[in-house]
Tab-separated table of C-alpha atoms in Angstrom:
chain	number	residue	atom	x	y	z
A	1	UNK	CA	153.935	87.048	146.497
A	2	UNK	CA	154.616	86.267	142.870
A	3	UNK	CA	152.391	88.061	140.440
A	4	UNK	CA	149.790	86.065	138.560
A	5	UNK	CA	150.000	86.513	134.543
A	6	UNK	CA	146.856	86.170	132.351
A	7	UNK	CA	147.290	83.138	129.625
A	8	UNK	CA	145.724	85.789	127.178
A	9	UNK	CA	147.864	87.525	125.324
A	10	UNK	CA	147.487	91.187	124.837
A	11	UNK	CA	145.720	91.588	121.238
A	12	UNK	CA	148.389	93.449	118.413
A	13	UNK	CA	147.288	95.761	116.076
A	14	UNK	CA	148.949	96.861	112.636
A	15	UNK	CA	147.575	99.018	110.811
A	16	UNK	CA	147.966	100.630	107.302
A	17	UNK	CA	146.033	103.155	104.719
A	18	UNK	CA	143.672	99.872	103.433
A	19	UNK	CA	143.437	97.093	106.547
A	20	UNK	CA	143.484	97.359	110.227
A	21	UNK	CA	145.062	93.553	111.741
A	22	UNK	CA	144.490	92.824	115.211
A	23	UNK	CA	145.640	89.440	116.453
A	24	UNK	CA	144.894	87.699	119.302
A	25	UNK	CA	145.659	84.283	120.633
A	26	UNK	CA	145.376	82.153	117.375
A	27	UNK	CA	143.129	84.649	115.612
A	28	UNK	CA	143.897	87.198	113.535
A	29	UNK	CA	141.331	90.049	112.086
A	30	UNK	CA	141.714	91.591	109.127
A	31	UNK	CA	139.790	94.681	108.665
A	32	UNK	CA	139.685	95.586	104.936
A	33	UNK	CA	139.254	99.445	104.318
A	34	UNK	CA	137.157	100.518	101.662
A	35	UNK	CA	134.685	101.219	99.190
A	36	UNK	CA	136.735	98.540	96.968
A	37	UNK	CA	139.953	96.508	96.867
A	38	UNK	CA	141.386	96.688	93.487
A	39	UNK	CA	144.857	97.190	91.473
A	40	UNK	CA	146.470	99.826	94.106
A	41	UNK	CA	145.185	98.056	97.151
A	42	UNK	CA	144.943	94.348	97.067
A	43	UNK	CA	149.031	94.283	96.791
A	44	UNK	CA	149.367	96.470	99.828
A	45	UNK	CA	146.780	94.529	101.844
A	46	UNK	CA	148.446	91.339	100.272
A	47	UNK	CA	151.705	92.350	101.708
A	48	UNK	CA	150.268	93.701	105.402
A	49	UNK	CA	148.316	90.111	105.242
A	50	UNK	CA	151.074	87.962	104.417
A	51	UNK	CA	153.368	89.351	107.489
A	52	UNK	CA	150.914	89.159	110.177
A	53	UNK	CA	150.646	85.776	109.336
A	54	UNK	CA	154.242	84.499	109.083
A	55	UNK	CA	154.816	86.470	112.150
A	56	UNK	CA	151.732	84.496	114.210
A	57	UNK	CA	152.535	81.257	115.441
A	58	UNK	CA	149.472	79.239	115.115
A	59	UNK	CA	146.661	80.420	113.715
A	60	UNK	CA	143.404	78.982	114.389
A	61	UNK	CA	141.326	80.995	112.246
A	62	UNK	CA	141.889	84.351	109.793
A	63	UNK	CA	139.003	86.377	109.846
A	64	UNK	CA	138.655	88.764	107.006
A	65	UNK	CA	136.327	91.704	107.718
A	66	UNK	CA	135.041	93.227	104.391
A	67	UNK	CA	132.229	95.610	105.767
A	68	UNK	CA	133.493	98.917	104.489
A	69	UNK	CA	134.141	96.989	100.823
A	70	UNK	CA	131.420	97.350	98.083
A	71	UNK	CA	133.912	95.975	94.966
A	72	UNK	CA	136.144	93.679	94.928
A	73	UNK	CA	137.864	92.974	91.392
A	74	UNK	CA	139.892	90.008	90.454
A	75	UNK	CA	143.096	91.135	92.593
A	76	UNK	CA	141.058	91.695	95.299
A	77	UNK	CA	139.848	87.955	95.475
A	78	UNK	CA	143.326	86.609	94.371
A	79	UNK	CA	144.396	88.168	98.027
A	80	UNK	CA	141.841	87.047	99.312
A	81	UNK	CA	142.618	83.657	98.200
A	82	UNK	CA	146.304	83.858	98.760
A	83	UNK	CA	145.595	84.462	102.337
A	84	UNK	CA	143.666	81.583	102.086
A	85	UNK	CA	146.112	79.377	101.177
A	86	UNK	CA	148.917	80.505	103.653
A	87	UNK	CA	146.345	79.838	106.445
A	88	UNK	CA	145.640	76.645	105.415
A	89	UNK	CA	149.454	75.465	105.137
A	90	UNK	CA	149.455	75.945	108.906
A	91	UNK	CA	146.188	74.502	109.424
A	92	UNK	CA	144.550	77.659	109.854
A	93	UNK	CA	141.204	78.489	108.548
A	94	UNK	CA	140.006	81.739	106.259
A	95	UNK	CA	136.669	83.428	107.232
A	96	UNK	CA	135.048	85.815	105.022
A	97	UNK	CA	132.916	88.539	106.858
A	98	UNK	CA	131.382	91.321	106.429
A	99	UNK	CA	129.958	90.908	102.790
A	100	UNK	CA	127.197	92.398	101.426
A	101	UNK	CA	124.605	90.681	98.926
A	102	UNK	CA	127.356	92.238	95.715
A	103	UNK	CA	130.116	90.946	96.966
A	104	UNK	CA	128.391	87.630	97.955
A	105	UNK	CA	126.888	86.996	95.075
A	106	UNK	CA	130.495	87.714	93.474
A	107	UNK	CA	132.317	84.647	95.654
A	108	UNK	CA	129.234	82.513	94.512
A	109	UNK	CA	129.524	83.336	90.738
A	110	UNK	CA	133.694	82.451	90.937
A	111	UNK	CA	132.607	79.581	92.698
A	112	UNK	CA	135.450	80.788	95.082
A	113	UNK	CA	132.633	80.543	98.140
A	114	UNK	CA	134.123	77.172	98.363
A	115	UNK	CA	137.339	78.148	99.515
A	116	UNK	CA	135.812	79.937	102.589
A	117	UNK	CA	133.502	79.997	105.584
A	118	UNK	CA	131.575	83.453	104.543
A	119	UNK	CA	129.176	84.665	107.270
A	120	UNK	CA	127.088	88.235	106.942
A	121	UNK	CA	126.664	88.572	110.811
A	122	UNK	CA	128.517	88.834	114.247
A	123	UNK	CA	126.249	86.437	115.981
A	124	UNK	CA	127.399	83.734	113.492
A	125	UNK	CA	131.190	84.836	113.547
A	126	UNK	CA	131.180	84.716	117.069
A	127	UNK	CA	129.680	81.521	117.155
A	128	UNK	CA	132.382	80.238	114.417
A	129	UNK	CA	135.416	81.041	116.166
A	130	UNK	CA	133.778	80.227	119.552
A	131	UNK	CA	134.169	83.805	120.894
C-alpha cells in the first residue's frame, strides 16, 4: 500500500540575530526581533527578508510580526517597504502586525499605512490570511 503524503508542506524556519522567518504554503512570517530596527539591523533583516522571498514560490501573503519592536527609524520602514514591494511584484500581499500605538501612529504620520494591511491582533490576522 502506497503511502499517503499531506498537500501541506512542512513549515521552514530561518533564523538570524534580528528576525525569525517561518514559511509555510504561500505564507511567510517574519518575526522582527527587537526593541527597535534601525541603522545596524534593518540591512540585515533586509537581506534575511529579501531571500526568503526569492526563494518562495508564490506567496500569498508576507506577514511581518513587529511585537518585540518599540522604534522603528527611517531604515526600518524603508525595509519594511522594500519587502513590500517585492511581494507585490509576485502578487503577494505585505501585512504589518504586531504594532503598538508608537509605531502605529508612526505608519499613519508617513502616510506609509497605505502601503499595508496593519492589524494589532491575532484574531484579525488569522482572519486575514484565512488561517
Amino acid at each position: 500500500m502506497a503511502e499517503s503524503t499531506s498537500a501541506r508542506t512542512v513549515p521552514e524556519s530561518k533564523h538570524t540575530t534580528f528576525v525569525r522567518i517561518t514559511e509555510d504554503a504561500g505564507l511567510i512570517t517574519a518575526h522582527v526581533v527587537g526593541p527597535s530596527v534601525g541603522q545596524r539591523e534593518a540591512p540585515l533583516v533586509q537581506d534575511a527578508l529579501a531571500d526568503a522571498i526569492s526563494r518562495s514560490g508564490r506567496i500569498r501573503f508576507l506577514v511581518i510580526d513587529l511585537s518585540d519592536v518599540g522604534f522603528l527609524n527611517s531604515m526600518g520602514l524603508g525595509m519594511c517597504i522594500d519587502a513590500r514591494n517585492r511581494v507585490a511584484a509576485v502578487g503577494g500581499t505585505t501585512i504589518i502586525s504586531g504594532v503598538g500605538e508608537e509605531l502605529h501612529g508612526l505608519f499613519k504620520m508617513t502616510k506609509t499605512d497605505r502601503l499595508f494591511k496593519i492589524v494589532t491582533d491575532r484574531a484579525k490576522l488569522a482572519k486575514l490570511i484565512g488561517r
